[in-house]
Amino acid sequence: MAIEEEEEEDGVNFSFDELQDAYENLFHEYKNVCLKNKSLKKNAMSISKEIENLKSENSKYISEIESLKNKNSFYLNEIDILNVSSKLSIDLKEENEKLKLEIDALKKTFSKFSNSSDKLDNLLGLQRCVFDKAGLGYEEMNNVKHFNNFFIKKVEPKISCNYCGRLGHISTSCFLRKNIGKTKKVWVPKGTTLTNPQGPKFIWVPKI
């Protein structure tokens, strides 16, 4: 038992210098740990400030993202409207092209009618023989003289009497024809004078 106690005393015994050196080492380590703790606290403060700044920036970005989403929805609506308007414009262009084709066809038909009417007027204005077969499309039409249309009578004919030959009345209303019993026309050579202009006296005698 005495031997064991001596061994334990030999293992626990430290000198003052050793203890002082150990204390100084621990004190230096403590200072280093305190300095590290201060630097870590500073880093933690700066990191917390950065986190707050990042949170504020994140909130700003979130608000900007929401505004961009609203703008995106607005632009999508405008794009839909533009698509509808483009479809309508395409339909209107197709209808316009169809109408242009119809107008061109109508112009061609009207030009045909106008050309045919002009040619008909030229044919009606020609004074030619019935057996002259020169017609539409011949070069002889360019050398023919055109006259007024003979189907239209511009000057009305004057009325003349077939009995007396005077103008202004007809034979049914002729004054000389109505007075045929009172007056009588006698043919004489030109330059002679009548001796008995009244003529001989006639007496009616009944037939036996």
XYZ file of N, CA and C in Angstrom, residues 5-208:
612
model
N 0.908 4.499 -2.896
C 0.733 5.900 -2.541
C 1.908 6.726 -3.007
N 3.092 6.191 -2.917
C 4.269 6.921 -3.384
C 4.211 7.135 -4.898
N 3.761 6.091 -5.610
C 3.662 6.235 -7.069
C 2.640 7.286 -7.447
N 1.513 7.313 -6.709
C 0.494 8.323 -7.012
C 1.015 9.718 -6.717
N 1.735 9.882 -5.631
C 2.282 11.194 -5.311
C 3.296 11.616 -6.347
N 4.070 10.664 -6.849
C 5.040 11.004 -7.894
C 4.338 11.434 -9.170
N 3.169 10.869 -9.518
C 2.459 11.232 -10.752
C 1.743 12.557 -10.632
N 1.326 13.044 -9.489
C 0.525 14.255 -9.319
C 1.410 15.452 -9.026
N 2.509 15.316 -8.581
C 3.351 16.440 -8.193
C 3.831 17.207 -9.425
N 3.512 18.591 -9.510
C 3.995 19.499 -10.558
C 4.726 20.642 -9.893
N 5.643 21.166 -10.603
C 6.379 22.306 -10.061
C 5.617 23.594 -10.331
N 6.001 24.665 -9.667
C 5.336 25.968 -9.822
C 5.557 26.541 -11.216
N 6.727 26.352 -11.707
C 7.031 26.882 -13.048
C 6.188 26.191 -14.117
N 6.053 24.884 -13.928
C 5.238 24.157 -14.910
C 3.789 24.632 -14.870
N 3.293 24.825 -13.662
C 1.921 25.299 -13.541
C 1.775 26.706 -14.109
N 2.781 27.550 -13.873
C 2.708 28.916 -14.399
C 2.773 28.902 -15.921
N 3.625 28.057 -16.462
C 3.692 27.960 -17.931
C 2.366 27.461 -18.514
N 1.798 26.475 -17.826
C 0.510 25.953 -18.308
C -0.565 27.026 -18.227
N -0.526 27.817 -17.139
C -1.512 28.895 -16.992
C -1.333 29.946 -18.083
N -0.073 30.311 -18.317
C 0.175 31.309 -19.359
C -0.275 30.797 -20.728
N -0.018 29.529 -20.980
C -0.472 28.961 -22.270
C -2.000 28.995 -22.385
N -2.645 28.630 -21.283
C -4.110 28.676 -21.301
C -4.614 30.108 -21.470
N -3.905 31.064 -20.825
C -4.330 32.460 -20.943
C -4.179 32.955 -22.387
N -3.057 32.589 -23.000
C -2.856 32.968 -24.406
C -3.917 32.321 -25.304
N -4.203 31.070 -25.042
C -5.244 30.407 -25.830
C -6.605 31.078 -25.605
N -6.842 31.486 -24.343
C -8.099 32.174 -24.048
C -8.187 33.485 -24.821
N -7.085 34.244 -24.831
C -7.074 35.495 -25.587
C -7.333 35.240 -27.074
N -6.660 34.213 -27.573
C -6.871 33.897 -29.002
C -8.333 33.517 -29.281
N -8.871 32.735 -28.334
C -10.279 32.337 -28.508
C -11.186 33.551 -28.412
N -10.867 34.487 -27.483
C -11.682 35.710 -27.378
C -11.597 36.541 -28.649
N -10.369 36.658 -29.189
C -10.223 37.411 -30.440
C -11.003 36.748 -31.592
N -10.890 35.421 -31.628
C -11.642 34.704 -32.660
C -13.141 34.893 -32.471
N -13.566 34.898 -31.204
C -14.996 35.080 -30.921
C -15.455 36.468 -31.359
N -14.599 37.500 -31.067
C -14.957 38.851 -31.502
C -15.053 38.941 -33.028
N -14.057 38.341 -33.684
C -14.087 38.378 -35.155
C -15.298 37.625 -35.692
N -15.617 36.498 -35.034
C -16.797 35.744 -35.475
C -18.082 36.527 -35.219
N -18.115 37.260 -34.059
C -19.291 38.089 -33.788
C -19.433 39.185 -34.847
N -18.261 39.810 -35.175
C -18.315 40.835 -36.222
C -18.798 40.244 -37.547
N -18.259 39.066 -37.854
C -18.697 38.412 -39.096
C -20.187 38.083 -39.051
N -20.633 37.639 -37.855
C -22.054 37.316 -37.711
C -22.912 38.566 -37.871
N -22.454 39.715 -37.301
C -23.196 40.961 -37.455
C -23.251 41.397 -38.917
N -22.084 41.319 -39.567
C -22.062 41.710 -40.986
C -22.930 40.771 -41.823
N -22.863 39.475 -41.466
C -23.683 38.510 -42.211
C -25.168 38.768 -41.967
N -25.528 39.112 -40.710
C -26.934 39.419 -40.415
C -27.389 40.662 -41.174
N -26.491 41.687 -41.243
C -26.836 42.878 -42.022
C -27.012 42.530 -43.499
N -26.098 41.701 -43.993
C -26.225 41.284 -45.390
C -27.513 40.505 -45.620
N -27.856 39.678 -44.604
C -29.110 38.911 -44.727
C -30.309 39.850 -44.769
N -30.293 40.895 -43.910
C -31.395 41.862 -43.929
C -31.450 42.605 -45.263
N -30.254 42.999 -45.756
C -30.218 43.668 -47.060
C -30.745 42.751 -48.168
N -30.325 41.484 -48.079
C -30.800 40.524 -49.076
C -32.306 40.307 -48.970
N -32.817 40.314 -47.713
C -34.264 40.167 -47.544
C -35.009 41.352 -48.153
N -34.471 42.574 -47.908
C -35.118 43.759 -48.491
C -35.045 43.718 -50.019
N -33.862 43.333 -50.528
C -33.741 43.205 -51.980
C -34.655 42.115 -52.522
N -34.777 41.036 -51.754
C -35.662 39.949 -52.176
C -37.111 40.422 -52.241
N -37.519 41.215 -51.225
C -38.885 41.754 -51.246
C -39.081 42.684 -52.443
N -38.035 43.509 -52.737
C -38.122 44.377 -53.916
C -38.253 43.551 -55.190
N -37.428 42.508 -55.272
C -37.482 41.670 -56.466
C -38.826 40.956 -56.587
N -39.376 40.563 -55.428
C -40.690 39.907 -55.454
C -41.759 40.867 -55.966
N -41.692 42.139 -55.477
C -42.660 43.139 -55.961
C -42.466 43.408 -57.450
N -41.194 43.476 -57.883
C -40.931 43.670 -59.311
C -41.433 42.487 -60.133
N -41.252 41.278 -59.582
C -41.736 40.085 -60.295
C -43.256 40.123 -60.429
N -43.945 40.558 -59.360
C -45.408 40.656 -59.440
C -45.837 41.700 -60.461
N -45.111 42.856 -60.459
C -45.443 43.879 -61.465
C -45.179 43.364 -62.875
N -44.067 42.607 -63.027
C -43.774 42.027 -64.338
C -44.815 40.994 -64.741
N -45.323 40.246 -63.751
C -46.393 39.290 -64.054
C -47.641 40.015 -64.540
N -47.968 41.139 -63.855
C -49.128 41.920 -64.291
C -48.919 42.471 -65.703
N -47.697 42.988 -65.937
C -47.394 43.486 -67.278
C -47.452 42.363 -68.305
N -46.970 41.191 -67.903
C -46.990 40.051 -68.819
C -48.418 39.668 -69.180
N -49.297 39.663 -68.172
C -50.705 39.357 -68.453
C -51.317 40.414 -69.370
N -50.960 41.693 -69.123
C -51.469 42.767 -69.984
C -50.973 42.599 -71.420
N -49.682 42.283 -71.556
C -49.120 42.097 -72.896
C -49.705 40.860 -73.581
N -49.990 39.825 -72.782
C -50.625 38.644 -73.369
C -52.012 38.981 -73.904
N -52.754 39.799 -73.149
C -54.067 40.232 -73.635
C -53.938 41.051 -74.914
N -52.934 41.941 -74.933
C -52.721 42.735 -76.147
C -52.319 41.854 -77.324
N -51.516 40.825 -77.043
C -51.116 39.902 -78.117
C -52.331 39.162 -78.664
N -53.233 38.755 -77.757
C -54.459 38.095 -78.216
C -55.291 39.036 -79.084
N -55.382 40.302 -78.637
C -56.144 41.283 -79.422
C -55.500 41.492 -80.786
N -54.153 41.569 -80.799
C -53.454 41.747 -82.075
C -53.626 40.537 -82.984
N -53.650 39.347 -82.391
C -53.875 38.151 -83.204
C -55.259 38.173 -83.835
N -56.252 38.579 -83.022
C -57.617 38.661 -83.563
C -57.694 39.709 -84.669
N -57.051 40.876 -84.424
C -57.073 41.933 -85.444
C -56.326 41.502 -86.699
N -55.219 40.754 -86.519
C -54.481 40.270 -87.693
C -55.323 39.280 -88.491
N -56.059 38.408 -87.769
C -56.942 37.479 -88.474
C -58.016 38.232 -89.238
N -58.580 39.263 -88.586
C -59.604 40.059 -89.266
C -59.017 40.784 -90.471
N -57.794 41.304 -90.315
C -57.166 41.996 -91.445
C -56.897 41.029 -92.590
N -56.488 39.789 -92.251
C -56.256 38.794 -93.304
C -57.559 38.466 -94.018
N -58.647 38.312 -93.228
C -59.948 38.043 -93.849
C -60.382 39.205 -94.734
N -60.151 40.439 -94.232
C -60.521 41.606 -95.032
C -59.683 41.697 -96.305
N -58.406 41.332 -96.212
C -57.566 41.335 -97.409
C -58.068 40.320 -98.428
N -58.450 39.128 -97.940
C -58.972 38.122 -98.860
C -60.266 38.599 -99.514
N -61.160 39.208 -98.711
C -62.394 39.740 -99.285
C -62.103 40.862 -100.275
N -61.098 41.693 -99.948
C -60.725 42.782 -100.854
C -60.205 42.231 -102.179
N -59.393 41.173 -102.104
C -58.886 40.564 -103.335
C -60.024 39.962 -104.155
N -60.980 39.304 -103.465
C -62.126 38.750 -104.186
C -62.933 39.854 -104.856
N -63.142 40.960 -104.118
C -63.884 42.079 -104.698
C -63.133 42.695 -105.872
N -61.798 42.756 -105.774
C -61.014 43.274 -106.897
C -61.181 42.391 -108.131
N -61.166 41.063 -107.911
C -61.363 40.155 -109.042
C -62.748 40.341 -109.654
N -63.773 40.484 -108.791
C -65.122 40.703 -109.308
C -65.216 42.023 -110.066
N -64.545 43.058 -109.538
C -64.564 44.362 -110.215
C -63.875 44.275 -111.569
N -62.755 43.535 -111.627
C -62.067 43.366 -112.909
C -62.953 42.629 -113.914
N -63.657 41.585 -113.423
C -64.556 40.851 -114.321
C -65.686 41.750 -114.812
N -66.241 42.567 -113.892
C -67.308 43.487 -114.298
C -66.794 44.537 -115.276
N -65.559 45.007 -115.059
C -64.982 45.970 -115.999
C -64.830 45.353 -117.382
N -64.405 44.081 -117.418
C -64.261 43.417 -118.710
C -65.609 43.286 -119.410
N -66.644 42.886 -118.635
C -67.970 42.747 -119.250
C -68.493 44.101 -119.719
N -68.303 45.151 -118.908
C -68.762 46.479 -119.319
C -67.994 46.977 -120.533
N -66.692 46.672 -120.586
C -65.924 47.078 -121.763
C -66.422 46.349 -123.005
N -66.787 45.055 -122.841
C -67.344 44.321 -123.979
C -68.647 44.948 -124.435
N -69.522 45.286 -123.466
C -70.796 45.899 -123.831
C -70.587 47.246 -124.503
N -69.653 48.047 -123.962
C -69.418 49.366 -124.550
C -68.838 49.235 -125.954
N -67.895 48.286 -126.130
C -67.330 48.080 -127.464
C -68.393 47.596 -128.439
N -69.264 46.678 -127.969
C -70.314 46.174 -128.855
C -71.306 47.275 -129.203
N -71.624 48.156 -128.214
C -72.550 49.256 -128.518
C -71.922 50.232 -129.507
N -70.617 50.515 -129.349
C -69.947 51.397 -130.311
C -69.938 50.786 -131.707
N -69.656 49.491 -131.776
C -69.644 48.829 -133.079
C -71.038 48.797 -133.690
N -72.065 48.610 -132.840
C -73.430 48.629 -133.354
C -73.796 50.006 -133.888
N -73.373 51.057 -133.172
C -73.617 52.409 -133.670
C -72.903 52.643 -134.995
N -71.671 52.122 -135.102
C -70.955 52.264 -136.371
C -71.670 51.534 -137.496
N -72.187 50.332 -137.201
C -72.903 49.577 -138.229
C -74.194 50.270 -138.630
N -74.911 50.802 -137.632
C -76.156 51.489 -137.954
C -75.904 52.791 -138.698
N -74.747 53.405 -138.481
C -74.441 54.655 -139.164
C -73.890 54.473 -140.559
N -73.641 53.239 -140.978
C -73.099 53.000 -142.311
C -74.227 52.970 -143.349
N -73.980 53.581 -144.508
C -74.902 53.501 -145.645
C -74.249 52.635 -146.707
N -74.609 51.366 -146.680
C -73.997 50.412 -147.594
C -75.080 49.563 -148.227
N -74.659 48.816 -149.187
C -75.572 47.894 -149.857
C -75.879 46.724 -148.929
N -77.037 46.107 -149.153
C -77.439 44.982 -148.312
C -76.511 43.800 -148.506
N -75.989 43.638 -149.721
C -75.158 42.477 -150.020
C -73.695 42.680 -149.650
N -73.352 43.851 -149.089
C -71.981 44.089 -148.648
C -71.783 43.367 -147.320
N -70.916 42.344 -147.299
C -70.752 41.482 -146.129
C -69.659 41.962 -145.180
N -69.078 43.124 -145.404
C -68.041 43.629 -144.500
C -68.673 43.946 -143.153
N -68.123 43.367 -142.098
C -68.739 43.543 -140.783
C -67.707 43.787 -139.714
N -67.975 43.255 -138.530
C -67.096 43.472 -137.386
C -65.779 42.729 -137.580
N -64.677 43.388 -137.269
C -63.379 42.749 -137.330
C -62.672 42.881 -138.657
N -63.286 43.468 -139.673
C -62.645 43.630 -140.970
C -61.928 44.970 -141.032
N -60.853 44.986 -141.829
C -60.111 46.226 -141.997
C -60.843 47.215 -142.887
N -61.826 46.719 -143.646
C -62.573 47.611 -144.519
C -63.402 48.616 -143.734
N -63.661 48.297 -142.459
C -64.452 49.213 -141.642
C -63.731 50.532 -141.416
N -62.400 50.517 -141.447
C -61.656 51.753 -141.211
C -61.736 52.703 -142.397
N -61.980 52.175 -143.607
C -62.008 53.008 -144.812
C -63.411 53.451 -145.196
N -64.428 53.013 -144.454
C -65.807 53.349 -144.808
C -66.159 54.695 -144.204
N -66.865 55.520 -144.961
C -67.319 56.806 -144.460
C -68.573 56.606 -143.620
N -68.586 57.245 -142.477
C -69.714 57.137 -141.563
C -70.656 58.317 -141.779
N -71.945 58.005 -141.813
C -72.973 59.026 -141.979
C -73.899 58.984 -140.776
N -74.843 59.867 -140.794
C -75.813 59.892 -139.703
C -76.675 58.642 -139.730
N -77.216 58.302 -138.602
C -78.057 57.115 -138.488
C -79.352 57.349 -139.260
N -79.596 56.477 -140.262
C -80.772 56.690 -141.098
C -82.036 56.163 -140.446
N -81.931 55.489 -139.306
C -83.131 55.023 -138.620
C -83.818 56.146 -137.851
N -83.070 57.200 -137.537
C -83.630 58.323 -136.790
C -83.921 59.451 -137.774
N -85.163 59.863 -137.868
C -85.567 60.944 -138.759
C -85.586 62.237 -137.962
N -84.659 63.098 -138.300
C -84.557 64.351 -137.566
C -85.574 65.380 -138.070
N -85.841 65.386 -139.396
C -86.754 66.370 -139.979
C -88.087 65.683 -140.273
N -89.156 66.203 -139.720
C -90.478 65.626 -139.961
C -90.953 65.981 -141.379
N -91.631 65.053 -142.071
C -92.108 65.356 -143.434
C -93.249 66.382 -143.419
N -93.287 67.228 -144.480
C -94.334 68.240 -144.593
C -95.589 67.624 -145.199
N -96.742 68.113 -144.751
C -98.029 67.604 -145.239
C -98.376 68.322 -146.546
N -98.730 67.538 -147.550
C -99.134 68.120 -148.847
C -100.413 67.443 -149.325
N -101.186 68.169 -150.115
C -102.458 67.665 -150.639
C -102.216 66.943 -151.960
N -102.809 65.759 -152.097
C -102.681 64.994 -153.337
C -103.600 65.505 -154.454
N -104.578 66.342 -154.099
C -105.547 66.824 -155.097
C -105.085 68.128 -155.740
N -104.796 69.118 -154.881
C -104.390 70.410 -155.422
C -102.891 70.618 -155.423
N -102.127 69.779 -154.661
C -100.678 69.899 -154.633
C -100.151 70.950 -153.694
N -100.996 71.560 -152.900
C -100.550 72.584 -151.970
C -100.132 71.946 -150.639
N -99.284 72.699 -149.891
C -98.800 72.239 -148.595
C -99.704 72.746 -147.485
N -99.721 71.992 -146.388
C -100.446 72.443 -145.215
C -101.739 71.711 -144.960
N -102.243 70.918 -145.921
C -103.466 70.146 -145.694
C -103.406 68.888 -146.547
N -104.369 67.982 -146.294
C -104.452 66.735 -147.049
C -105.672 66.773 -147.951
N -105.817 65.726 -148.768
C -106.881 65.729 -149.783
C -108.274 65.633 -149.174
N -108.413 65.000 -148.004
C -109.746 64.882 -147.398
C -110.272 66.215 -146.902
N -109.349 67.125 -146.552
C -109.769 68.454 -146.099
C -109.475 69.534 -147.133
N -109.348 69.138 -148.403
C -109.033 70.110 -149.460
C -110.274 70.944 -149.794
N -110.115 72.247 -149.869
C -111.228 73.158 -150.163
C -111.682 73.029 -151.617
N -110.741 72.854 -152.506
C -111.090 72.737 -153.924
C -111.841 71.447 -154.213
N -111.458 70.366 -153.498
C -112.145 69.100 -153.724
C -113.579 69.145 -153.213
N -113.787 69.847 -152.104
C -115.151 69.968 -151.587
C -116.021 70.827 -152.498
N -115.466 71.827 -153.162
C -116.203 72.716 -154.053
C -116.035 72.299 -155.513
N -116.004 70.989 -155.748
C -115.794 70.505 -157.117
C -116.983 70.791 -158.021
N -118.225 70.891 -157.470
C -119.400 71.186 -158.296
C -119.490 72.642 -158.694
N -118.891 73.515 -157.926
C -118.975 74.943 -158.199
C -117.880 75.404 -159.137
N -116.706 74.853 -159.026
C -115.597 75.260 -159.880
C -115.136 74.083 -160.698
N -114.478 74.374 -161.817
C -114.018 73.336 -162.720
C -112.682 73.745 -163.295
N -111.766 72.788 -163.331
C -110.455 73.029 -163.898
C -110.435 72.555 -165.345
N -109.888 73.386 -166.227
C -109.781 73.073 -167.650
C -108.328 73.224 -168.050
N -107.817 72.235 -168.788
C -106.431 72.309 -169.231
C -106.360 73.099 -170.520
N -105.462 74.061 -170.561
C -105.249 74.878 -171.758
C -103.757 74.973 -171.983
N -103.344 75.192 -173.195
C -101.914 75.385 -173.437
C -101.400 76.625 -172.739
N -100.115 76.616 -172.511
C -99.500 77.718 -171.793
C -99.496 78.965 -172.667
N -99.893 80.096 -172.093
C -99.895 81.374 -172.805
C -101.216 81.720 -173.453
N -102.265 80.867 -173.374
C -103.570 81.164 -173.971
C -104.464 81.800 -172.936
N -105.441 82.574 -173.431
C -106.420 83.217 -172.563
C -107.758 82.540 -172.751
N -108.503 82.411 -171.694
C -109.799 81.749 -171.725
C -110.868 82.749 -172.149
N -111.703 82.333 -173.135
C -112.813 83.190 -173.579
C -114.039 82.979 -172.731
N -114.276 81.762 -172.327
C -115.442 81.453 -171.502
C -114.963 80.684 -170.280
N -114.481 81.393 -169.261
C -113.948 80.673 -168.096
C -115.008 79.902 -167.333
N -116.286 80.309 -167.460
C -117.338 79.590 -166.749
C -117.713 78.296 -167.452
N -117.409 78.148 -168.725
C -117.728 76.931 -169.440
C -119.129 76.964 -170.021
N -119.503 75.958 -170.852
C -120.840 75.933 -171.438
C -121.903 75.606 -170.402
N -123.135 75.973 -170.729
C -124.258 75.699 -169.848
C -124.782 74.302 -170.126
N -124.960 73.551 -169.071
C -125.488 72.195 -169.187
C -126.889 72.158 -168.608
N -127.788 71.424 -169.301
C -129.172 71.260 -168.834
C -129.406 69.780 -168.678
N -129.950 69.421 -167.557
C -130.225 68.004 -167.307
C -131.505 67.605 -168.011
N -131.423 66.522 -168.778
C -132.578 66.000 -169.523
C -132.773 64.566 -169.090
N -133.989 64.198 -168.759
C -134.210 62.801 -168.366
C -133.998 61.860 -169.530
N -133.524 60.652 -169.203
C -133.240 59.654 -170.224
C -134.531 59.006 -170.694
N -134.670 58.858 -172.059
C -135.885 58.266 -172.631
C -135.645 56.782 -172.808
